[in-house]
Amino acid sequence: MPNTQYAIRLEHITKTFGDVTANHDVTLEVRRGEILSLLGENGSGKTTLMNMIAGIYYPDEGEIYVGDQAVDIRSPRDALALGIGMIHQHFKLVDVFTALENIALCMEPGEKYDLKKVRSRARAICEKYGFALDLDQKIYEMSVSQKQTLEIVKVLYRGADILILDEPTAVLTPQETEKLFAVMSNMKADGKAVVIITHKLHEVLSISDRVAILRRGEYVGDVATKDADEALLTEMMVGKKVELDIDRPLPVNPVRRLSVHHLSVTGPEGGKVLDDISFDAYGGEILGIAGISGNGQKELLEAIAGLQNADGGAQIQFFAPGTEDKPTSLIGKSPKDIRDAGIHLSFVPEDRLGMGLVGSMGMTDNMMLKSYGSGHSPIVDRKAPRELAEEIREELGVVTPGLNTPVSQLSGGNVQKVLVGRELAASPIVLMTAYAVRGLDINTSYTIYRLLNEQKKKGVAVIYVGEDLDVLLELCDRILVLCGGKANGMLDARTTTKEEVGLRMTNLQQTKEVRA
Amino acid sequence: MSSLIAWILRAIPFGTIIMYGAMGEIVTEKSGNLNLGVPGIMYLGGFAGFASAYFYENSVANPNPVLSVLIALICALAASALGGLIYAFLTITLRANQNVTGLALTTFGMGVANFFGVFILNGSTYSAAPLANKAFAAKIPVLSGLGVLGQTVFSYGFLAYAAIVLALVLHWFFTRTRAGLNLRAVGENPATADAAGINVTKYKYLATCIGAAICGVGGLYYVLDYNQGIWATTGQIEALGWLALALVIFTTWKPLNAIWGAYLFGILYWLYQFLPSILGITMSSAMTDLVQMVPYVVTIVVLIAVSMRRKKEDQPPAHLGLAYFREER
């Protein structure tokens, strides 16, 4: 394959999952001896695209060439045979195995099972690239960076020429990141093609030779790193502003409803998922929360709703109507108490039915989830929930064969309407929504925006976690940007620009005044 | 002394039955498949082995014991592997719920065995395959005559020794071979195994079918050796199947532990009969059932101890009970 400079070439790749198009007509090539950054927002299809090269997904349309040979990559095994190695964001390691055993899993088919040989070859790789790795350590005893090192050794052991790293720095400290970059440079010098998936601009600029940008599953273009700067990359990544014409009334005499001080949350792996967040939310306004997903949005909402334990020192205060001078602390309250106080979380997780609604139950029963405890009778009241379900169906135009049809059989938009409708019916004082329009068509999205605006006009403090910057900019009054679990600026949505938000999402600003 | 020997003579054959069941289930569970159909599969194996031996004995003028053993073994292995195949197809290919499928398989295996058993029983309460029983239960010549040692160690049918050998082989397979490493990887983290180029589906299918075949030998041993070659309309195999599943947990998924664990279960199971003669404790018959529960109690104690020690190596395969689908997101 020496007659081509391309290590791998993708032509017109399209991949859909159900109704969602993850990649559309992407054409991209990676050269030998270069480090290519694949840049894009969350959900822009970077990982999906690379998974198709690694054999995890199979493209619906399009061709993949390795060298100048058209190839059919049907499984990770095929990818490995072609010299493609991918280091996934979620490590592919067996916890109870030692490092050595994990490497041994990657032996060539038909190779003799000889751990001594594996050990000596792995040692040689470690020495060549300067890794410090204890081959007899169990995975569950390893730190994240050790695991990542092992992943790289595994791929190199397999003799990969094309390396794909999916957000390798997300879990690393700056020092570890530097070490990783040194290794990547070594591999590049070795003539290997390296792809790094990331959304951190400074990393892109410091390590890569070329940047390719994806936006909403489509290929935007590429640029040589030496010709790029943060502003240009941000613009390519977030795109030009699109006018949406979402109605946005001015907040009418905002009252402080929620006050969060120094909120930190420690994640299951020990690190801080939320780091010292402080902000206020006012009734009669929509507060947007922007950020690449996984930067603490979920934890923030859950901490307020009482589903997540906050670290010591945090304060979350709620100002109920009428008693604005006597705030109640929400820390340590049960989710039910918080909900009864009027703080509603209409949380819409990735699978939409996971939290909030029970898929196998009908609309009426789902309404009842919130009311079954009311009253003193041991027999639940089915009448009120049924009427409520009927009302939501009428008002929001939910398309369903019947109130008792399992909601999992409804389309995504209708499920969303049921969920939002139920939360609104409880006349909340603070309403939190997350990804409320994800996967919805335009019309349904506008219905949701209209509903949120109605709440705003009623004086409800709305917190809207979103991923579409255009929507955030037109729907919200203020936008809190999260980056790496830290508050990275509170912006006025009427005056700020898409580039500003995009930049703050990807780049932690030096300590600035964040309280609005 | 003599009652102690009698105790051991009961416990070891009893242990052998559940050792087969447990070893088969360990192989299956190492691939991430929780097959609760062990009792049903033991029924299938036991019945297929008995029926084939029975027909061979009754249709040939001069039946050959070796041939009888071979036929019974092959039929038992094939029938129980087939049971495993049903489970594998439903849970791996169709991704059906493993618990439900396993429990259904238990009912299915019992039903099939008892249904066809009716034709062999033909109205009587039991029928027998004496020749096969003699072949399966044949003691080791010479050695079994060596006093107490010969009596307690060398006086069992060949399957009892084969079980120990199999446990050693399985231990070697899991720790020293590539296929064993791959199989463990599939059960721990199929996505990782898949990314490493291991054919997850193939490993799951093979482990489930081979595991089921091993379980089936337990049923075979029960009918043709332990139960003196008698097929009757009893539900004893089912209880043994559940005990085998408990033993899997007791061994913390390690075949070597299955050897002593199985014998310990055997000793505990027969505790009620030997309490009076050995320890001088007499008890009412109502108590026997309670005492027979001891193996289960021990299993629960082990579960508690293991979960308190939180040692990763003693945990079940991490992906046990879950189906694997590569494109899931």
PDB file of N, CA, C and O in Angstrom, chain A residues 15 17 22 48 55-58 74-77 80 91-97 101 104-111 113 138 140 154 158, chain B residues 174-186 188-189 191-199 202 311-313 315 324 326-329:
ATOM      1  N   LYS A  15     -24.973   6.821   8.630  1.00  0.00           N
ATOM      2  CA  LYS A  15     -25.409   5.841   9.630  1.00  0.00           C
ATOM      3  C   LYS A  15     -26.595   6.408  10.398  1.00  0.00           C
ATOM      4  O   LYS A  15     -26.564   7.536  10.870  1.00  0.00           O
ATOM      5  N   PHE A  17     -29.676   5.585  13.424  1.00  0.00           N
ATOM      6  CA  PHE A  17     -30.198   4.731  14.490  1.00  0.00           C
ATOM      7  C   PHE A  17     -31.683   5.046  14.589  1.00  0.00           C
ATOM      8  O   PHE A  17     -32.054   6.101  15.088  1.00  0.00           O
ATOM      9  N   ALA A  22     -27.062   9.719  12.678  1.00  0.00           N
ATOM     10  CA  ALA A  22     -25.855  10.012  13.441  1.00  0.00           C
ATOM     11  C   ALA A  22     -24.772  10.575  12.534  1.00  0.00           C
ATOM     12  O   ALA A  22     -24.018  11.464  12.917  1.00  0.00           O
ATOM     13  N   THR A  48     -19.541   7.886  16.690  1.00  0.00           N
ATOM     14  CA  THR A  48     -20.223   6.946  15.806  1.00  0.00           C
ATOM     15  C   THR A  48     -19.391   6.694  14.554  1.00  0.00           C
ATOM     16  O   THR A  48     -19.206   5.556  14.129  1.00  0.00           O
ATOM     17  N   GLY A  55     -15.327  -1.141  13.644  1.00  0.00           N
ATOM     18  CA  GLY A  55     -16.134  -2.351  13.508  1.00  0.00           C
ATOM     19  C   GLY A  55     -17.216  -2.511  14.557  1.00  0.00           C
ATOM     20  O   GLY A  55     -17.820  -3.571  14.659  1.00  0.00           O
ATOM     21  N   ILE A  56     -17.459  -1.484  15.369  1.00  0.00           N
ATOM     22  CA  ILE A  56     -18.526  -1.589  16.369  1.00  0.00           C
ATOM     23  C   ILE A  56     -19.880  -1.395  15.680  1.00  0.00           C
ATOM     24  O   ILE A  56     -20.827  -2.125  15.932  1.00  0.00           O
ATOM     25  N   TYR A  57     -19.953  -0.396  14.822  1.00  0.00           N
ATOM     26  CA  TYR A  57     -21.170  -0.186  14.040  1.00  0.00           C
ATOM     27  C   TYR A  57     -20.863  -0.488  12.581  1.00  0.00           C
ATOM     28  O   TYR A  57     -19.718  -0.448  12.151  1.00  0.00           O
ATOM     29  N   TYR A  58     -21.913  -0.756  11.835  1.00  0.00           N
ATOM     30  CA  TYR A  58     -21.742  -0.987  10.410  1.00  0.00           C
ATOM     31  C   TYR A  58     -22.472   0.121   9.658  1.00  0.00           C
ATOM     32  O   TYR A  58     -23.632   0.398   9.938  1.00  0.00           O
ATOM     33  N   ARG A  74     -16.805  -5.609   9.343  1.00  0.00           N
ATOM     34  CA  ARG A  74     -18.058  -6.097   9.935  1.00  0.00           C
ATOM     35  C   ARG A  74     -17.950  -6.329  11.430  1.00  0.00           C
ATOM     36  O   ARG A  74     -18.949  -6.543  12.094  1.00  0.00           O
ATOM     37  N   SER A  75     -16.763  -6.355  11.959  1.00  0.00           N
ATOM     38  CA  SER A  75     -16.609  -6.609  13.390  1.00  0.00           C
ATOM     39  C   SER A  75     -15.273  -6.037  13.848  1.00  0.00           C
ATOM     40  O   SER A  75     -14.397  -5.758  13.031  1.00  0.00           O
ATOM     41  N   PRO A  76     -15.109  -5.873  15.146  1.00  0.00           N
ATOM     42  CA  PRO A  76     -13.826  -5.394  15.661  1.00  0.00           C
ATOM     43  C   PRO A  76     -12.669  -6.286  15.208  1.00  0.00           C
ATOM     44  O   PRO A  76     -11.560  -5.812  14.992  1.00  0.00           O
ATOM     45  N   ARG A  77     -12.965  -7.561  15.039  1.00  0.00           N
ATOM     46  CA  ARG A  77     -11.927  -8.481  14.576  1.00  0.00           C
ATOM     47  C   ARG A  77     -11.408  -8.072  13.199  1.00  0.00           C
ATOM     48  O   ARG A  77     -10.205  -8.037  12.967  1.00  0.00           O
ATOM     49  N   LEU A  80      -9.223  -4.990  13.532  1.00  0.00           N
ATOM     50  CA  LEU A  80      -7.906  -5.308  14.060  1.00  0.00           C
ATOM     51  C   LEU A  80      -7.022  -5.926  12.986  1.00  0.00           C
ATOM     52  O   LEU A  80      -5.850  -5.619  12.875  1.00  0.00           O
ATOM     53  N   PHE A  91     -13.264   2.403  28.769  1.00  0.00           N
ATOM     54  CA  PHE A  91     -12.213   1.443  28.498  1.00  0.00           C
ATOM     55  C   PHE A  91     -12.766   0.052  28.305  1.00  0.00           C
ATOM     56  O   PHE A  91     -13.665  -0.380  29.011  1.00  0.00           O
ATOM     57  N   LYS A  92     -12.182  -0.635  27.361  1.00  0.00           N
ATOM     58  CA  LYS A  92     -12.579  -2.013  27.112  1.00  0.00           C
ATOM     59  C   LYS A  92     -11.560  -2.917  27.809  1.00  0.00           C
ATOM     60  O   LYS A  92     -10.646  -3.443  27.185  1.00  0.00           O
ATOM     61  N   LEU A  93     -11.738  -3.047  29.109  1.00  0.00           N
ATOM     62  CA  LEU A  93     -10.827  -3.866  29.896  1.00  0.00           C
ATOM     63  C   LEU A  93     -11.642  -4.765  30.809  1.00  0.00           C
ATOM     64  O   LEU A  93     -12.719  -4.389  31.254  1.00  0.00           O
ATOM     65  N   VAL A  94     -11.101  -5.940  31.077  1.00  0.00           N
ATOM     66  CA  VAL A  94     -11.782  -6.845  32.009  1.00  0.00           C
ATOM     67  C   VAL A  94     -11.232  -6.577  33.402  1.00  0.00           C
ATOM     68  O   VAL A  94     -10.046  -6.758  33.656  1.00  0.00           O
ATOM     69  N   ASP A  95     -12.117  -6.143  34.287  1.00  0.00           N
ATOM     70  CA  ASP A  95     -11.731  -5.668  35.609  1.00  0.00           C
ATOM     71  C   ASP A  95     -10.947  -6.652  36.454  1.00  0.00           C
ATOM     72  O   ASP A  95     -10.028  -6.271  37.157  1.00  0.00           O
ATOM     73  N   VAL A  96     -11.349  -7.924  36.415  1.00  0.00           N
ATOM     74  CA  VAL A  96     -10.710  -8.877  37.329  1.00  0.00           C
ATOM     75  C   VAL A  96      -9.466  -9.522  36.725  1.00  0.00           C
ATOM     76  O   VAL A  96      -8.838 -10.357  37.348  1.00  0.00           O
ATOM     77  N   PHE A  97      -9.110  -9.104  35.508  1.00  0.00           N
ATOM     78  CA  PHE A  97      -7.905  -9.637  34.892  1.00  0.00           C
ATOM     79  C   PHE A  97      -6.715  -8.739  35.233  1.00  0.00           C
ATOM     80  O   PHE A  97      -6.884  -7.567  35.539  1.00  0.00           O
ATOM     81  N   GLU A 101      -3.109 -10.251  31.302  1.00  0.00           N
ATOM     82  CA  GLU A 101      -4.198 -11.061  30.746  1.00  0.00           C
ATOM     83  C   GLU A 101      -5.026 -10.251  29.759  1.00  0.00           C
ATOM     84  O   GLU A 101      -5.500 -10.765  28.757  1.00  0.00           O
ATOM     85  N   ALA A 104      -3.233 -10.220  26.647  1.00  0.00           N
ATOM     86  CA  ALA A 104      -3.287 -11.539  26.012  1.00  0.00           C
ATOM     87  C   ALA A 104      -4.589 -11.746  25.241  1.00  0.00           C
ATOM     88  O   ALA A 104      -4.633 -12.515  24.287  1.00  0.00           O
ATOM     89  N   LEU A 105      -5.638 -11.044  25.660  1.00  0.00           N
ATOM     90  CA  LEU A 105      -6.913 -11.155  24.934  1.00  0.00           C
ATOM     91  C   LEU A 105      -6.748 -10.687  23.494  1.00  0.00           C
ATOM     92  O   LEU A 105      -7.524 -11.042  22.629  1.00  0.00           O
ATOM     93  N   CYS A 106      -5.741  -9.852  23.269  1.00  0.00           N
ATOM     94  CA  CYS A 106      -5.579  -9.263  21.942  1.00  0.00           C
ATOM     95  C   CYS A 106      -4.604 -10.037  21.072  1.00  0.00           C
ATOM     96  O   CYS A 106      -4.146  -9.528  20.066  1.00  0.00           O
ATOM     97  N   MET A 107      -4.282 -11.249  21.469  1.00  0.00           N
ATOM     98  CA  MET A 107      -3.337 -11.994  20.652  1.00  0.00           C
ATOM     99  C   MET A 107      -3.928 -12.305  19.286  1.00  0.00           C
ATOM    100  O   MET A 107      -5.140 -12.375  19.126  1.00  0.00           O
ATOM    101  N   GLU A 108      -3.010 -12.507  18.332  1.00  0.00           N
ATOM    102  CA  GLU A 108      -3.449 -12.873  16.988  1.00  0.00           C
ATOM    103  C   GLU A 108      -4.227 -14.180  17.051  1.00  0.00           C
ATOM    104  O   GLU A 108      -3.913 -15.058  17.849  1.00  0.00           O
ATOM    105  N   PRO A 109      -5.224 -14.327  16.181  1.00  0.00           N
ATOM    106  CA  PRO A 109      -5.913 -15.626  16.132  1.00  0.00           C
ATOM    107  C   PRO A 109      -4.894 -16.703  15.781  1.00  0.00           C
ATOM    108  O   PRO A 109      -4.053 -16.513  14.905  1.00  0.00           O
ATOM    109  N   GLY A 110      -4.936 -17.808  16.473  1.00  0.00           N
ATOM    110  CA  GLY A 110      -4.032 -18.910  16.152  1.00  0.00           C
ATOM    111  C   GLY A 110      -2.685 -18.827  16.836  1.00  0.00           C
ATOM    112  O   GLY A 110      -1.917 -19.781  16.825  1.00  0.00           O
ATOM    113  N   GLU A 111      -2.407 -17.680  17.469  1.00  0.00           N
ATOM    114  CA  GLU A 111      -1.134 -17.567  18.169  1.00  0.00           C
ATOM    115  C   GLU A 111      -1.141 -18.478  19.394  1.00  0.00           C
ATOM    116  O   GLU A 111      -2.169 -18.680  20.023  1.00  0.00           O
ATOM    117  N   TYR A 113      -0.770 -19.762  23.113  1.00  0.00           N
ATOM    118  CA  TYR A 113      -1.019 -19.083  24.395  1.00  0.00           C
ATOM    119  C   TYR A 113       0.221 -19.187  25.253  1.00  0.00           C
ATOM    120  O   TYR A 113       0.445 -20.195  25.908  1.00  0.00           O
ATOM    121  N   LYS A 138      -3.938  -5.844  38.814  1.00  0.00           N
ATOM    122  CA  LYS A 138      -5.318  -6.064  38.379  1.00  0.00           C
ATOM    123  C   LYS A 138      -5.916  -4.732  37.927  1.00  0.00           C
ATOM    124  O   LYS A 138      -5.571  -3.675  38.463  1.00  0.00           O
ATOM    125  N   TYR A 140      -8.854  -3.449  38.362  1.00  0.00           N
ATOM    126  CA  TYR A 140      -9.642  -2.688  39.328  1.00  0.00           C
ATOM    127  C   TYR A 140      -8.775  -1.961  40.354  1.00  0.00           C
ATOM    128  O   TYR A 140      -9.275  -1.161  41.127  1.00  0.00           O
ATOM    129  N   LYS A 154      -2.199  -2.172  24.526  1.00  0.00           N
ATOM    130  CA  LYS A 154      -2.977  -3.244  23.886  1.00  0.00           C
ATOM    131  C   LYS A 154      -3.058  -3.042  22.380  1.00  0.00           C
ATOM    132  O   LYS A 154      -2.847  -3.962  21.593  1.00  0.00           O
ATOM    133  N   ARG A 158      -1.242  -5.235  19.258  1.00  0.00           N
ATOM    134  CA  ARG A 158      -1.904  -5.800  18.099  1.00  0.00           C
ATOM    135  C   ARG A 158      -1.273  -5.336  16.782  1.00  0.00           C
ATOM    136  O   ARG A 158      -1.642  -5.750  15.702  1.00  0.00           O
TER     137      ARG A 158
ATOM    138  N   PHE B 174      -9.603 -22.822  32.583  1.00  0.00           N
ATOM    139  CA  PHE B 174      -9.900 -21.418  32.871  1.00  0.00           C
ATOM    140  C   PHE B 174      -8.635 -20.594  33.099  1.00  0.00           C
ATOM    141  O   PHE B 174      -8.591 -19.424  32.771  1.00  0.00           O
ATOM    142  N   THR B 175      -7.621 -21.214  33.714  1.00  0.00           N
ATOM    143  CA  THR B 175      -6.473 -20.406  34.101  1.00  0.00           C
ATOM    144  C   THR B 175      -5.294 -20.533  33.149  1.00  0.00           C
ATOM    145  O   THR B 175      -4.425 -19.671  33.147  1.00  0.00           O
ATOM    146  N   ARG B 176      -5.246 -21.589  32.367  1.00  0.00           N
ATOM    147  CA  ARG B 176      -4.026 -21.808  31.603  1.00  0.00           C
ATOM    148  C   ARG B 176      -4.202 -21.812  30.083  1.00  0.00           C
ATOM    149  O   ARG B 176      -3.249 -21.983  29.356  1.00  0.00           O
ATOM    150  N   THR B 177      -5.438 -21.689  29.616  1.00  0.00           N
ATOM    151  CA  THR B 177      -5.595 -21.739  28.169  1.00  0.00           C
ATOM    152  C   THR B 177      -6.168 -20.435  27.653  1.00  0.00           C
ATOM    153  O   THR B 177      -6.795 -19.671  28.372  1.00  0.00           O
ATOM    154  N   ARG B 178      -5.933 -20.210  26.385  1.00  0.00           N
ATOM    155  CA  ARG B 178      -6.403 -18.996  25.759  1.00  0.00           C
ATOM    156  C   ARG B 178      -7.930 -18.991  25.652  1.00  0.00           C
ATOM    157  O   ARG B 178      -8.568 -17.982  25.903  1.00  0.00           O
ATOM    158  N   ALA B 179      -8.472 -20.170  25.287  1.00  0.00           N
ATOM    159  CA  ALA B 179      -9.933 -20.240  25.176  1.00  0.00           C
ATOM    160  C   ALA B 179     -10.575 -19.954  26.519  1.00  0.00           C
ATOM    161  O   ALA B 179     -11.613 -19.290  26.597  1.00  0.00           O
ATOM    162  N   GLY B 180      -9.933 -20.419  27.591  1.00  0.00           N
ATOM    163  CA  GLY B 180     -10.463 -20.175  28.929  1.00  0.00           C
ATOM    164  C   GLY B 180     -10.437 -18.699  29.272  1.00  0.00           C
ATOM    165  O   GLY B 180     -11.391 -18.143  29.817  1.00  0.00           O
ATOM    166  N   LEU B 181      -9.336 -18.053  28.920  1.00  0.00           N
ATOM    167  CA  LEU B 181      -9.207 -16.611  29.164  1.00  0.00           C
ATOM    168  C   LEU B 181     -10.281 -15.862  28.382  1.00  0.00           C
ATOM    169  O   LEU B 181     -10.947 -14.967  28.900  1.00  0.00           O
ATOM    170  N   ASN B 182     -10.432 -16.249  27.124  1.00  0.00           N
ATOM    171  CA  ASN B 182     -11.437 -15.597  26.281  1.00  0.00           C
ATOM    172  C   ASN B 182     -12.838 -15.788  26.844  1.00  0.00           C
ATOM    173  O   ASN B 182     -13.631 -14.854  26.883  1.00  0.00           O
ATOM    174  N   LEU B 183     -13.100 -17.022  27.296  1.00  0.00           N
ATOM    175  CA  LEU B 183     -14.434 -17.303  27.845  1.00  0.00           C
ATOM    176  C   LEU B 183     -14.707 -16.436  29.067  1.00  0.00           C
ATOM    177  O   LEU B 183     -15.782 -15.850  29.200  1.00  0.00           O
ATOM    178  N   ARG B 184     -13.714 -16.327  29.939  1.00  0.00           N
ATOM    179  CA  ARG B 184     -13.903 -15.491  31.124  1.00  0.00           C
ATOM    180  C   ARG B 184     -14.117 -14.041  30.721  1.00  0.00           C
ATOM    181  O   ARG B 184     -14.947 -13.338  31.316  1.00  0.00           O
ATOM    182  N   ALA B 185     -13.398 -13.600  29.709  1.00  0.00           N
ATOM    183  CA  ALA B 185     -13.561 -12.221  29.252  1.00  0.00           C
ATOM    184  C   ALA B 185     -14.979 -11.988  28.738  1.00  0.00           C
ATOM    185  O   ALA B 185     -15.582 -10.947  28.986  1.00  0.00           O
ATOM    186  N   VAL B 186     -15.527 -12.984  28.040  1.00  0.00           N
ATOM    187  CA  VAL B 186     -16.884 -12.862  27.500  1.00  0.00           C
ATOM    188  C   VAL B 186     -17.891 -12.684  28.638  1.00  0.00           C
ATOM    189  O   VAL B 186     -18.796 -11.858  28.565  1.00  0.00           O
ATOM    190  N   GLU B 188     -17.236 -11.598  31.703  1.00  0.00           N
ATOM    191  CA  GLU B 188     -16.968 -10.411  32.500  1.00  0.00           C
ATOM    192  C   GLU B 188     -17.372  -9.147  31.756  1.00  0.00           C
ATOM    193  O   GLU B 188     -17.968  -8.247  32.329  1.00  0.00           O
ATOM    194  N   ASN B 189     -17.010  -9.075  30.505  1.00  0.00           N
ATOM    195  CA  ASN B 189     -17.194  -7.843  29.755  1.00  0.00           C
ATOM    196  C   ASN B 189     -17.241  -8.146  28.262  1.00  0.00           C
ATOM    197  O   ASN B 189     -16.240  -8.045  27.567  1.00  0.00           O
ATOM    198  N   ALA B 191     -18.346  -6.626  25.721  1.00  0.00           N
ATOM    199  CA  ALA B 191     -17.969  -5.558  24.787  1.00  0.00           C
ATOM    200  C   ALA B 191     -16.456  -5.535  24.607  1.00  0.00           C
ATOM    201  O   ALA B 191     -15.949  -5.358  23.503  1.00  0.00           O
ATOM    202  N   THR B 192     -15.741  -5.753  25.699  1.00  0.00           N
ATOM    203  CA  THR B 192     -14.287  -5.806  25.628  1.00  0.00           C
ATOM    204  C   THR B 192     -13.829  -7.009  24.814  1.00  0.00           C
ATOM    205  O   THR B 192     -12.960  -6.894  23.949  1.00  0.00           O
ATOM    206  N   ALA B 193     -14.437  -8.139  25.102  1.00  0.00           N
ATOM    207  CA  ALA B 193     -14.075  -9.350  24.368  1.00  0.00           C
ATOM    208  C   ALA B 193     -14.332  -9.143  22.883  1.00  0.00           C
ATOM    209  O   ALA B 193     -13.502  -9.493  22.041  1.00  0.00           O
ATOM    210  N   ASP B 194     -15.457  -8.539  22.581  1.00  0.00           N
ATOM    211  CA  ASP B 194     -15.819  -8.294  21.194  1.00  0.00           C
ATOM    212  C   ASP B 194     -14.795  -7.386  20.530  1.00  0.00           C
ATOM    213  O   ASP B 194     -14.305  -7.651  19.430  1.00  0.00           O
ATOM    214  N   ALA B 195     -14.438  -6.307  21.231  1.00  0.00           N
ATOM    215  CA  ALA B 195     -13.472  -5.362  20.668  1.00  0.00           C
ATOM    216  C   ALA B 195     -12.111  -6.018  20.486  1.00  0.00           C
ATOM    217  O   ALA B 195     -11.322  -5.603  19.645  1.00  0.00           O
ATOM    218  N   ALA B 196     -11.836  -7.044  21.289  1.00  0.00           N
ATOM    219  CA  ALA B 196     -10.555  -7.739  21.147  1.00  0.00           C
ATOM    220  C   ALA B 196     -10.610  -8.781  20.030  1.00  0.00           C
ATOM    221  O   ALA B 196      -9.646  -9.485  19.793  1.00  0.00           O
ATOM    222  N   GLY B 197     -11.757  -8.880  19.381  1.00  0.00           N
ATOM    223  CA  GLY B 197     -11.855  -9.792  18.255  1.00  0.00           C
ATOM    224  C   GLY B 197     -12.321 -11.189  18.627  1.00  0.00           C
ATOM    225  O   GLY B 197     -12.178 -12.118  17.846  1.00  0.00           O
ATOM    226  N   ILE B 198     -12.869 -11.347  19.828  1.00  0.00           N
ATOM    227  CA  ILE B 198     -13.364 -12.664  20.242  1.00  0.00           C
ATOM    228  C   ILE B 198     -14.817 -12.806  19.778  1.00  0.00           C
ATOM    229  O   ILE B 198     -15.603 -11.873  19.915  1.00  0.00           O
ATOM    230  N   ASN B 199     -15.139 -13.960  19.246  1.00  0.00           N
ATOM    231  CA  ASN B 199     -16.504 -14.189  18.782  1.00  0.00           C
ATOM    232  C   ASN B 199     -17.398 -14.499  19.979  1.00  0.00           C
ATOM    233  O   ASN B 199     -17.491 -15.626  20.444  1.00  0.00           O
ATOM    234  N   LYS B 202     -20.256 -17.154  19.614  1.00  0.00           N
ATOM    235  CA  LYS B 202     -19.764 -18.526  19.543  1.00  0.00           C
ATOM    236  C   LYS B 202     -19.396 -19.037  20.934  1.00  0.00           C
ATOM    237  O   LYS B 202     -19.791 -20.136  21.330  1.00  0.00           O
ATOM    238  N   LYS B 311     -14.165  -9.018  47.678  1.00  0.00           N
ATOM    239  CA  LYS B 311     -13.022  -9.340  46.839  1.00  0.00           C
ATOM    240  C   LYS B 311     -13.541  -9.586  45.428  1.00  0.00           C
ATOM    241  O   LYS B 311     -14.428 -10.408  45.219  1.00  0.00           O
ATOM    242  N   LYS B 312     -12.991  -8.856  44.482  1.00  0.00           N
ATOM    243  CA  LYS B 312     -13.521  -8.900  43.122  1.00  0.00           C
ATOM    244  C   LYS B 312     -13.460 -10.304  42.517  1.00  0.00           C
ATOM    245  O   LYS B 312     -14.307 -10.682  41.733  1.00  0.00           O
ATOM    246  N   GLU B 313     -12.426 -11.055  42.908  1.00  0.00           N
ATOM    247  CA  GLU B 313     -12.242 -12.372  42.300  1.00  0.00           C
ATOM    248  C   GLU B 313     -13.331 -13.349  42.729  1.00  0.00           C
ATOM    249  O   GLU B 313     -13.537 -14.371  42.087  1.00  0.00           O
ATOM    250  N   GLN B 315     -16.490 -12.580  43.035  1.00  0.00           N
ATOM    251  CA  GLN B 315     -17.796 -12.146  42.551  1.00  0.00           C
ATOM    252  C   GLN B 315     -18.203 -12.962  41.314  1.00  0.00           C
ATOM    253  O   GLN B 315     -17.351 -13.500  40.609  1.00  0.00           O
ATOM    254  N   TYR B 324     -25.989  -9.630  25.356  1.00  0.00           N
ATOM    255  CA  TYR B 324     -25.047  -8.706  24.735  1.00  0.00           C
ATOM    256  C   TYR B 324     -25.483  -8.381  23.323  1.00  0.00           C
ATOM    257  O   TYR B 324     -25.818  -9.258  22.535  1.00  0.00           O
ATOM    258  N   ARG B 326     -24.102  -5.775  20.292  1.00  0.00           N
ATOM    259  CA  ARG B 326     -22.997  -4.877  19.993  1.00  0.00           C
ATOM    260  C   ARG B 326     -23.438  -3.436  19.723  1.00  0.00           C
ATOM    261  O   ARG B 326     -22.843  -2.495  20.211  1.00  0.00           O
ATOM    262  N   GLU B 327     -24.509  -3.263  18.939  1.00  0.00           N
ATOM    263  CA  GLU B 327     -24.856  -1.901  18.520  1.00  0.00           C
ATOM    264  C   GLU B 327     -25.732  -1.161  19.518  1.00  0.00           C
ATOM    265  O   GLU B 327     -26.299  -0.128  19.211  1.00  0.00           O
ATOM    266  N   GLU B 328     -25.869  -1.746  20.730  1.00  0.00           N
ATOM    267  CA  GLU B 328     -26.678  -1.069  21.736  1.00  0.00           C
ATOM    268  C   GLU B 328     -26.023   0.261  22.097  1.00  0.00           C
ATOM    269  O   GLU B 328     -24.827   0.350  22.217  1.00  0.00           O
ATOM    270  N   ARG B 329     -26.838   1.285  22.293  1.00  0.00           N
ATOM    271  CA  ARG B 329     -26.247   2.541  22.740  1.00  0.00           C
ATOM    272  C   ARG B 329     -27.072   3.188  23.829  1.00  0.00           C
ATOM    273  O   ARG B 329     -28.039   2.661  24.268  1.00  0.00           O
TER     274      ARG B 329
END
